[in-house]
Amino acid sequence: MSEREKILGRIREVLKAQAPPPGEALSEPDSIRSRQCLPKVGEPFDEQIVLFAQKLAELKADFQIFNSDTEMKQALVSLRDTAGWKRMARHSGPLTDVLCPVLGIPCLLTDQPYDVHDLEAADAGISECDALVAQTGSVLVTNRSAGGRALSVLPPHHVVLARREQLVADLPAAFELLKQKYGEDFPSMISFISGPSRTGDIERILVLGAHGPKKLTIFVLNTNH
């Protein structure tokens, strides 16, 4: 089956589900029905993390999972040395506060007043997230979970730090998580990041880093605390 036939097949499947009228959110039955149109995802964590890793490989993003803080710190240092980072940017958070100081390079904190030119000059932006979506290999970020709107966009290398319990099966589960976490007080920015920034507008030649980070790395801490 050609790529064109695959795309048309997916469109035909989606069109079988009736879209809600404009302005009306999906009801629970609609959410269940939407799952029937999307690739199925197993319940066990091991199955979901394998699918997540496969999707990230297809999206040309880097992914590693660690069993301790120490392992993740060593990986961050290795990443710094390999990429030649001279400065970085991050926000304050449970993971970033513990793991990032080991890098020992000048650091801009985006949850404090800062000059946007300093953020543009950072070699890497390190953030946390709201969730990881196994079905699509996406990272769900908001301006509250990822240090504002610009940290995940301006630096050429975006590094995401997450915990295993943040992995959800699919997009309906990700939206349900947002509703549970924020209620009626939704963040002003919600974004699903699926791989590095890319474009294929010119002669269908894939170019990474067109409108945002050229490189995306996701580190997951495989502990239950």
PDB file of C-alpha atoms in Angstrom:
ATOM      1  CA  MET A   1       0.000   0.000   0.000  1.00  0.00           C
ATOM      2  CA  SER A   2       1.402   3.384  -1.004  1.00  0.00           C
ATOM      3  CA  GLU A   3       1.696   6.342   1.394  1.00  0.00           C
ATOM      4  CA  ARG A   4      -1.087   8.073  -0.548  1.00  0.00           C
ATOM      5  CA  GLU A   5      -3.399   5.098  -0.062  1.00  0.00           C
ATOM      6  CA  LYS A   6      -2.556   4.968   3.663  1.00  0.00           C
ATOM      7  CA  ILE A   7      -3.399   8.662   4.100  1.00  0.00           C
ATOM      8  CA  LEU A   8      -6.671   8.351   2.188  1.00  0.00           C
ATOM      9  CA  GLY A   9      -7.546   5.243   4.208  1.00  0.00           C
ATOM     10  CA  ARG A  10      -7.049   7.094   7.499  1.00  0.00           C
ATOM     11  CA  ILE A  11      -9.201   9.985   6.248  1.00  0.00           C
ATOM     12  CA  ARG A  12     -12.000   7.573   5.305  1.00  0.00           C
ATOM     13  CA  GLU A  13     -11.858   5.981   8.774  1.00  0.00           C
ATOM     14  CA  VAL A  14     -12.047   9.360  10.513  1.00  0.00           C
ATOM     15  CA  LEU A  15     -14.989  10.484   8.351  1.00  0.00           C
ATOM     16  CA  LYS A  16     -17.040   7.559   9.658  1.00  0.00           C
ATOM     17  CA  ALA A  17     -17.234   9.343  13.038  1.00  0.00           C
ATOM     18  CA  GLN A  18     -19.638  12.270  13.158  1.00  0.00           C
ATOM     19  CA  ALA A  19     -17.926  15.502  14.171  1.00  0.00           C
ATOM     20  CA  PRO A  20     -19.550  17.541  16.974  1.00  0.00           C
ATOM     21  CA  PRO A  21     -21.254  20.798  15.994  1.00  0.00           C
ATOM     22  CA  PRO A  22     -18.946  23.844  16.092  1.00  0.00           C
ATOM     23  CA  GLY A  23     -18.457  25.105  19.621  1.00  0.00           C
ATOM     24  CA  GLU A  24     -19.484  21.869  21.313  1.00  0.00           C
ATOM     25  CA  ALA A  25     -16.819  19.813  23.049  1.00  0.00           C
ATOM     26  CA  LEU A  26     -16.556  16.062  22.623  1.00  0.00           C
ATOM     27  CA  SER A  27     -18.812  14.175  24.987  1.00  0.00           C
ATOM     28  CA  GLU A  28     -17.609  10.977  26.648  1.00  0.00           C
ATOM     29  CA  PRO A  29     -19.257   8.727  23.993  1.00  0.00           C
ATOM     30  CA  ASP A  30     -17.518  10.781  21.287  1.00  0.00           C
ATOM     31  CA  SER A  31     -14.227  10.305  23.083  1.00  0.00           C
ATOM     32  CA  ILE A  32     -14.803   6.556  23.163  1.00  0.00           C
ATOM     33  CA  ARG A  33     -15.761   6.556  19.490  1.00  0.00           C
ATOM     34  CA  SER A  34     -12.629   8.501  18.569  1.00  0.00           C
ATOM     35  CA  ARG A  35     -10.538   5.695  20.086  1.00  0.00           C
ATOM     36  CA  GLN A  36     -12.090   3.352  17.542  1.00  0.00           C
ATOM     37  CA  CYS A  37     -10.504   5.427  14.756  1.00  0.00           C
ATOM     38  CA  LEU A  38      -7.051   5.637  16.307  1.00  0.00           C
ATOM     39  CA  PRO A  39      -4.368   2.952  16.621  1.00  0.00           C
ATOM     40  CA  LYS A  40      -4.995   0.723  19.638  1.00  0.00           C
ATOM     41  CA  VAL A  41      -2.685   0.996  22.650  1.00  0.00           C
ATOM     42  CA  GLY A  42      -2.210  -1.731  25.240  1.00  0.00           C
ATOM     43  CA  GLU A  43      -2.697  -1.166  28.972  1.00  0.00           C
ATOM     44  CA  PRO A  44       0.638  -2.434  30.420  1.00  0.00           C
ATOM     45  CA  PHE A  45       3.359   0.163  30.934  1.00  0.00           C
ATOM     46  CA  ASP A  46       5.941  -2.015  29.168  1.00  0.00           C
ATOM     47  CA  GLU A  47       3.779  -2.180  26.053  1.00  0.00           C
ATOM     48  CA  GLN A  48       3.116   1.559  26.055  1.00  0.00           C
ATOM     49  CA  ILE A  49       6.754   2.539  26.544  1.00  0.00           C
ATOM     50  CA  VAL A  50       7.828   0.302  23.656  1.00  0.00           C
ATOM     51  CA  LEU A  51       5.225   1.933  21.404  1.00  0.00           C
ATOM     52  CA  PHE A  52       6.316   5.399  22.613  1.00  0.00           C
ATOM     53  CA  ALA A  53       9.940   4.607  21.757  1.00  0.00           C
ATOM     54  CA  GLN A  54       8.970   3.300  18.309  1.00  0.00           C
ATOM     55  CA  LYS A  55       7.011   6.452  17.527  1.00  0.00           C
ATOM     56  CA  LEU A  56       9.885   8.673  18.667  1.00  0.00           C
ATOM     57  CA  ALA A  57      12.294   6.792  16.420  1.00  0.00           C
ATOM     58  CA  GLU A  58       9.946   7.377  13.483  1.00  0.00           C
ATOM     59  CA  LEU A  59       9.784  11.068  14.421  1.00  0.00           C
ATOM     60  CA  LYS A  60      13.603  11.315  14.579  1.00  0.00           C
ATOM     61  CA  ALA A  61      13.626  12.175  18.291  1.00  0.00           C
ATOM     62  CA  ASP A  62      16.026  10.695  20.856  1.00  0.00           C
ATOM     63  CA  PHE A  63      14.696   8.732  23.822  1.00  0.00           C
ATOM     64  CA  GLN A  64      16.254   7.091  26.851  1.00  0.00           C
ATOM     65  CA  ILE A  65      14.819   5.622  30.050  1.00  0.00           C
ATOM     66  CA  PHE A  66      16.738   5.456  33.349  1.00  0.00           C
ATOM     67  CA  ASN A  67      16.340   3.597  36.628  1.00  0.00           C
ATOM     68  CA  SER A  68      17.836   6.292  38.873  1.00  0.00           C
ATOM     69  CA  ASP A  69      18.564  10.005  39.200  1.00  0.00           C
ATOM     70  CA  THR A  70      22.268   9.216  38.978  1.00  0.00           C
ATOM     71  CA  GLU A  71      21.926   7.529  35.594  1.00  0.00           C
ATOM     72  CA  MET A  72      19.940  10.446  34.223  1.00  0.00           C
ATOM     73  CA  LYS A  73      22.494  12.978  35.504  1.00  0.00           C
ATOM     74  CA  GLN A  74      25.292  11.057  33.779  1.00  0.00           C
ATOM     75  CA  ALA A  75      23.301  11.047  30.548  1.00  0.00           C
ATOM     76  CA  LEU A  76      22.752  14.807  30.757  1.00  0.00           C
ATOM     77  CA  VAL A  77      26.475  15.397  31.249  1.00  0.00           C
ATOM     78  CA  SER A  78      27.252  13.136  28.302  1.00  0.00           C
ATOM     79  CA  LEU A  79      24.731  15.033  26.182  1.00  0.00           C
ATOM     80  CA  ARG A  80      26.332  18.353  27.204  1.00  0.00           C
ATOM     81  CA  ASP A  81      29.795  17.143  26.251  1.00  0.00           C
ATOM     82  CA  THR A  82      28.739  15.523  22.997  1.00  0.00           C
ATOM     83  CA  ALA A  83      26.741  18.528  21.798  1.00  0.00           C
ATOM     84  CA  GLY A  84      29.223  21.085  23.167  1.00  0.00           C
ATOM     85  CA  TRP A  85      26.672  23.062  25.174  1.00  0.00           C
ATOM     86  CA  LYS A  86      28.083  26.307  26.561  1.00  0.00           C
ATOM     87  CA  ARG A  87      24.882  27.637  28.109  1.00  0.00           C
ATOM     88  CA  MET A  88      21.405  26.347  28.737  1.00  0.00           C
ATOM     89  CA  ALA A  89      17.955  27.475  29.815  1.00  0.00           C
ATOM     90  CA  ARG A  90      15.473  25.725  32.073  1.00  0.00           C
ATOM     91  CA  HIS A  91      12.654  26.380  34.504  1.00  0.00           C
ATOM     92  CA  SER A  92      12.281  25.411  38.137  1.00  0.00           C
ATOM     93  CA  GLY A  93      10.602  22.071  38.763  1.00  0.00           C
ATOM     94  CA  PRO A  94      10.894  18.829  40.749  1.00  0.00           C
ATOM     95  CA  LEU A  95      13.090  17.167  38.097  1.00  0.00           C
ATOM     96  CA  THR A  96      14.957  20.139  36.629  1.00  0.00           C
ATOM     97  CA  ASP A  97      15.973  21.448  40.071  1.00  0.00           C
ATOM     98  CA  VAL A  98      17.461  18.073  41.039  1.00  0.00           C
ATOM     99  CA  LEU A  99      19.059  17.037  37.749  1.00  0.00           C
ATOM    100  CA  CYS A 100      20.212  20.153  35.890  1.00  0.00           C
ATOM    101  CA  PRO A 101      22.736  21.659  38.364  1.00  0.00           C
ATOM    102  CA  VAL A 102      25.105  18.778  37.531  1.00  0.00           C
ATOM    103  CA  LEU A 103      25.666  20.357  34.103  1.00  0.00           C
ATOM    104  CA  GLY A 104      27.713  23.181  35.622  1.00  0.00           C
ATOM    105  CA  ILE A 105      27.277  25.672  32.758  1.00  0.00           C
ATOM    106  CA  PRO A 106      25.631  29.134  32.731  1.00  0.00           C
ATOM    107  CA  CYS A 107      21.884  28.687  33.128  1.00  0.00           C
ATOM    108  CA  LEU A 108      18.929  30.962  32.357  1.00  0.00           C
ATOM    109  CA  LEU A 109      15.751  30.410  34.400  1.00  0.00           C
ATOM    110  CA  THR A 110      12.643  31.186  32.379  1.00  0.00           C
ATOM    111  CA  ASP A 111      10.318  31.414  35.361  1.00  0.00           C
ATOM    112  CA  GLN A 112      12.138  34.561  36.364  1.00  0.00           C
ATOM    113  CA  PRO A 113      12.359  37.817  34.367  1.00  0.00           C
ATOM    114  CA  TYR A 114      14.845  37.357  31.517  1.00  0.00           C
ATOM    115  CA  ASP A 115      16.081  38.842  28.246  1.00  0.00           C
ATOM    116  CA  VAL A 116      14.719  36.910  25.258  1.00  0.00           C
ATOM    117  CA  HIS A 117      18.073  37.325  23.497  1.00  0.00           C
ATOM    118  CA  ASP A 118      19.690  35.341  26.304  1.00  0.00           C
ATOM    119  CA  LEU A 119      17.185  32.545  25.689  1.00  0.00           C
ATOM    120  CA  GLU A 120      17.923  32.627  21.961  1.00  0.00           C
ATOM    121  CA  ALA A 121      21.623  32.238  22.769  1.00  0.00           C
ATOM    122  CA  ALA A 122      21.061  29.086  24.870  1.00  0.00           C
ATOM    123  CA  ASP A 123      22.325  25.872  23.278  1.00  0.00           C
ATOM    124  CA  ALA A 124      19.582  23.811  24.920  1.00  0.00           C
ATOM    125  CA  GLY A 125      16.253  24.309  26.647  1.00  0.00           C
ATOM    126  CA  ILE A 126      15.442  21.772  29.367  1.00  0.00           C
ATOM    127  CA  SER A 127      11.851  21.450  30.513  1.00  0.00           C
ATOM    128  CA  GLU A 128       9.401  19.145  32.195  1.00  0.00           C
ATOM    129  CA  CYS A 129       5.986  18.292  30.719  1.00  0.00           C
ATOM    130  CA  ASP A 130       2.408  17.348  31.563  1.00  0.00           C
ATOM    131  CA  ALA A 131       2.371  13.959  29.852  1.00  0.00           C
ATOM    132  CA  LEU A 132       3.888  11.653  27.247  1.00  0.00           C
ATOM    133  CA  VAL A 133       1.507  10.098  24.714  1.00  0.00           C
ATOM    134  CA  ALA A 134       2.396   6.526  23.722  1.00  0.00           C
ATOM    135  CA  GLN A 135       0.032   6.420  20.752  1.00  0.00           C
ATOM    136  CA  THR A 136       1.704   9.284  18.883  1.00  0.00           C
ATOM    137  CA  GLY A 137       5.119   9.644  20.541  1.00  0.00           C
ATOM    138  CA  SER A 138       4.101  13.162  21.558  1.00  0.00           C
ATOM    139  CA  VAL A 139       5.076  15.315  24.520  1.00  0.00           C
ATOM    140  CA  LEU A 140       2.228  17.310  26.041  1.00  0.00           C
ATOM    141  CA  VAL A 141       3.424  20.644  27.406  1.00  0.00           C
ATOM    142  CA  THR A 142       1.701  23.759  28.695  1.00  0.00           C
ATOM    143  CA  ASN A 143       3.095  27.139  29.607  1.00  0.00           C
ATOM    144  CA  ARG A 144       2.785  26.075  33.262  1.00  0.00           C
ATOM    145  CA  SER A 145       4.550  22.724  33.013  1.00  0.00           C
ATOM    146  CA  ALA A 146       7.314  23.728  30.581  1.00  0.00           C
ATOM    147  CA  GLY A 147       8.595  27.052  31.875  1.00  0.00           C
ATOM    148  CA  GLY A 148       6.489  29.378  29.740  1.00  0.00           C
ATOM    149  CA  ARG A 149       5.827  29.531  26.018  1.00  0.00           C
ATOM    150  CA  ALA A 150       9.331  30.079  24.627  1.00  0.00           C
ATOM    151  CA  LEU A 151      11.583  27.563  26.419  1.00  0.00           C
ATOM    152  CA  SER A 152      10.444  24.621  24.282  1.00  0.00           C
ATOM    153  CA  VAL A 153      10.639  26.663  21.060  1.00  0.00           C
ATOM    154  CA  LEU A 154      13.658  28.985  20.902  1.00  0.00           C
ATOM    155  CA  PRO A 155      16.770  26.936  21.849  1.00  0.00           C
ATOM    156  CA  PRO A 156      17.902  24.602  19.032  1.00  0.00           C
ATOM    157  CA  HIS A 157      17.842  21.534  21.287  1.00  0.00           C
ATOM    158  CA  HIS A 158      14.823  20.769  23.504  1.00  0.00           C
ATOM    159  CA  VAL A 159      15.361  18.241  26.285  1.00  0.00           C
ATOM    160  CA  VAL A 160      12.299  16.925  28.149  1.00  0.00           C
ATOM    161  CA  LEU A 161      12.582  15.338  31.595  1.00  0.00           C
ATOM    162  CA  ALA A 162       9.669  13.145  32.673  1.00  0.00           C
ATOM    163  CA  ARG A 163       8.655  10.339  35.025  1.00  0.00           C
ATOM    164  CA  ARG A 164       7.198   6.963  34.043  1.00  0.00           C
ATOM    165  CA  GLU A 165       3.802   7.770  35.578  1.00  0.00           C
ATOM    166  CA  GLN A 166       3.416  10.632  33.111  1.00  0.00           C
ATOM    167  CA  LEU A 167       3.060   8.212  30.196  1.00  0.00           C
ATOM    168  CA  VAL A 168      -0.564   7.952  28.996  1.00  0.00           C
ATOM    169  CA  ALA A 169      -1.970   5.648  26.359  1.00  0.00           C
ATOM    170  CA  ASP A 170      -3.539   7.969  23.832  1.00  0.00           C
ATOM    171  CA  LEU A 171      -4.795  11.449  22.987  1.00  0.00           C
ATOM    172  CA  PRO A 172      -8.199  11.091  24.753  1.00  0.00           C
ATOM    173  CA  ALA A 173      -6.305  10.110  27.925  1.00  0.00           C
ATOM    174  CA  ALA A 174      -4.047  13.148  27.524  1.00  0.00           C
ATOM    175  CA  PHE A 175      -7.026  15.501  27.249  1.00  0.00           C
ATOM    176  CA  GLU A 176      -8.661  13.832  30.253  1.00  0.00           C
ATOM    177  CA  LEU A 177      -5.451  14.399  32.214  1.00  0.00           C
ATOM    178  CA  LEU A 178      -5.570  18.093  31.314  1.00  0.00           C
ATOM    179  CA  LYS A 179      -9.169  18.366  32.517  1.00  0.00           C
ATOM    180  CA  GLN A 180      -8.348  16.635  35.809  1.00  0.00           C
ATOM    181  CA  LYS A 181      -5.210  18.708  36.394  1.00  0.00           C
ATOM    182  CA  TYR A 182      -6.474  22.161  35.473  1.00  0.00           C
ATOM    183  CA  GLY A 183     -10.285  21.953  35.705  1.00  0.00           C
ATOM    184  CA  GLU A 184     -11.790  25.195  34.386  1.00  0.00           C
ATOM    185  CA  ASP A 185      -8.484  27.046  34.766  1.00  0.00           C
ATOM    186  CA  PHE A 186      -6.814  25.853  31.561  1.00  0.00           C
ATOM    187  CA  PRO A 187      -3.288  27.129  30.721  1.00  0.00           C
ATOM    188  CA  SER A 188      -3.065  29.763  28.019  1.00  0.00           C
ATOM    189  CA  MET A 189      -0.777  27.523  25.912  1.00  0.00           C
ATOM    190  CA  ILE A 190      -1.213  23.774  25.305  1.00  0.00           C
ATOM    191  CA  SER A 191       1.016  22.006  22.787  1.00  0.00           C
ATOM    192  CA  PHE A 192       1.657  18.447  21.602  1.00  0.00           C
ATOM    193  CA  ILE A 193       5.281  18.181  20.464  1.00  0.00           C
ATOM    194  CA  SER A 194       5.782  15.291  18.039  1.00  0.00           C
ATOM    195  CA  GLY A 195       9.456  15.181  17.154  1.00  0.00           C
ATOM    196  CA  PRO A 196      11.780  18.015  16.154  1.00  0.00           C
ATOM    197  CA  SER A 197      10.418  20.983  14.224  1.00  0.00           C
ATOM    198  CA  ARG A 198      10.183  20.086  10.538  1.00  0.00           C
ATOM    199  CA  THR A 199       8.891  21.074   7.136  1.00  0.00           C
ATOM    200  CA  GLY A 200       8.554  19.350   3.788  1.00  0.00           C
ATOM    201  CA  ASP A 201       7.023  22.263   1.908  1.00  0.00           C
ATOM    202  CA  ILE A 202       9.786  22.558  -0.679  1.00  0.00           C
ATOM    203  CA  GLU A 203       9.838  19.609  -3.096  1.00  0.00           C
ATOM    204  CA  ARG A 204       8.758  17.327  -0.192  1.00  0.00           C
ATOM    205  CA  ILE A 205      12.315  17.327   1.143  1.00  0.00           C
ATOM    206  CA  LEU A 206      12.276  16.922   4.924  1.00  0.00           C
ATOM    207  CA  VAL A 207      14.116  19.718   6.733  1.00  0.00           C
ATOM    208  CA  LEU A 208      14.463  19.649  10.537  1.00  0.00           C
ATOM    209  CA  GLY A 209      14.592  22.760  12.685  1.00  0.00           C
ATOM    210  CA  ALA A 210      12.456  24.886  10.371  1.00  0.00           C
ATOM    211  CA  HIS A 211      10.282  26.664  12.933  1.00  0.00           C
ATOM    212  CA  GLY A 212      11.663  25.472  16.278  1.00  0.00           C
ATOM    213  CA  PRO A 213      14.180  23.083  17.853  1.00  0.00           C
ATOM    214  CA  LYS A 214      16.148  20.976  15.403  1.00  0.00           C
ATOM    215  CA  LYS A 215      16.719  18.293  18.014  1.00  0.00           C
ATOM    216  CA  LEU A 216      14.365  16.744  20.593  1.00  0.00           C
ATOM    217  CA  THR A 217      15.559  14.478  23.409  1.00  0.00           C
ATOM    218  CA  ILE A 218      13.287  12.834  25.968  1.00  0.00           C
ATOM    219  CA  PHE A 219      14.589  11.320  29.198  1.00  0.00           C
ATOM    220  CA  VAL A 220      12.218   9.272  31.364  1.00  0.00           C
ATOM    221  CA  LEU A 221      12.918   8.330  34.978  1.00  0.00           C
ATOM    222  CA  ASN A 222      11.659   4.786  35.514  1.00  0.00           C
ATOM    223  CA  THR A 223      10.919   5.015  39.225  1.00  0.00           C
ATOM    224  CA  ASN A 224       7.652   5.164  41.157  1.00  0.00           C
ATOM    225  CA  HIS A 225       8.460   8.205  43.315  1.00  0.00           C
TER     226      HIS A 225
END
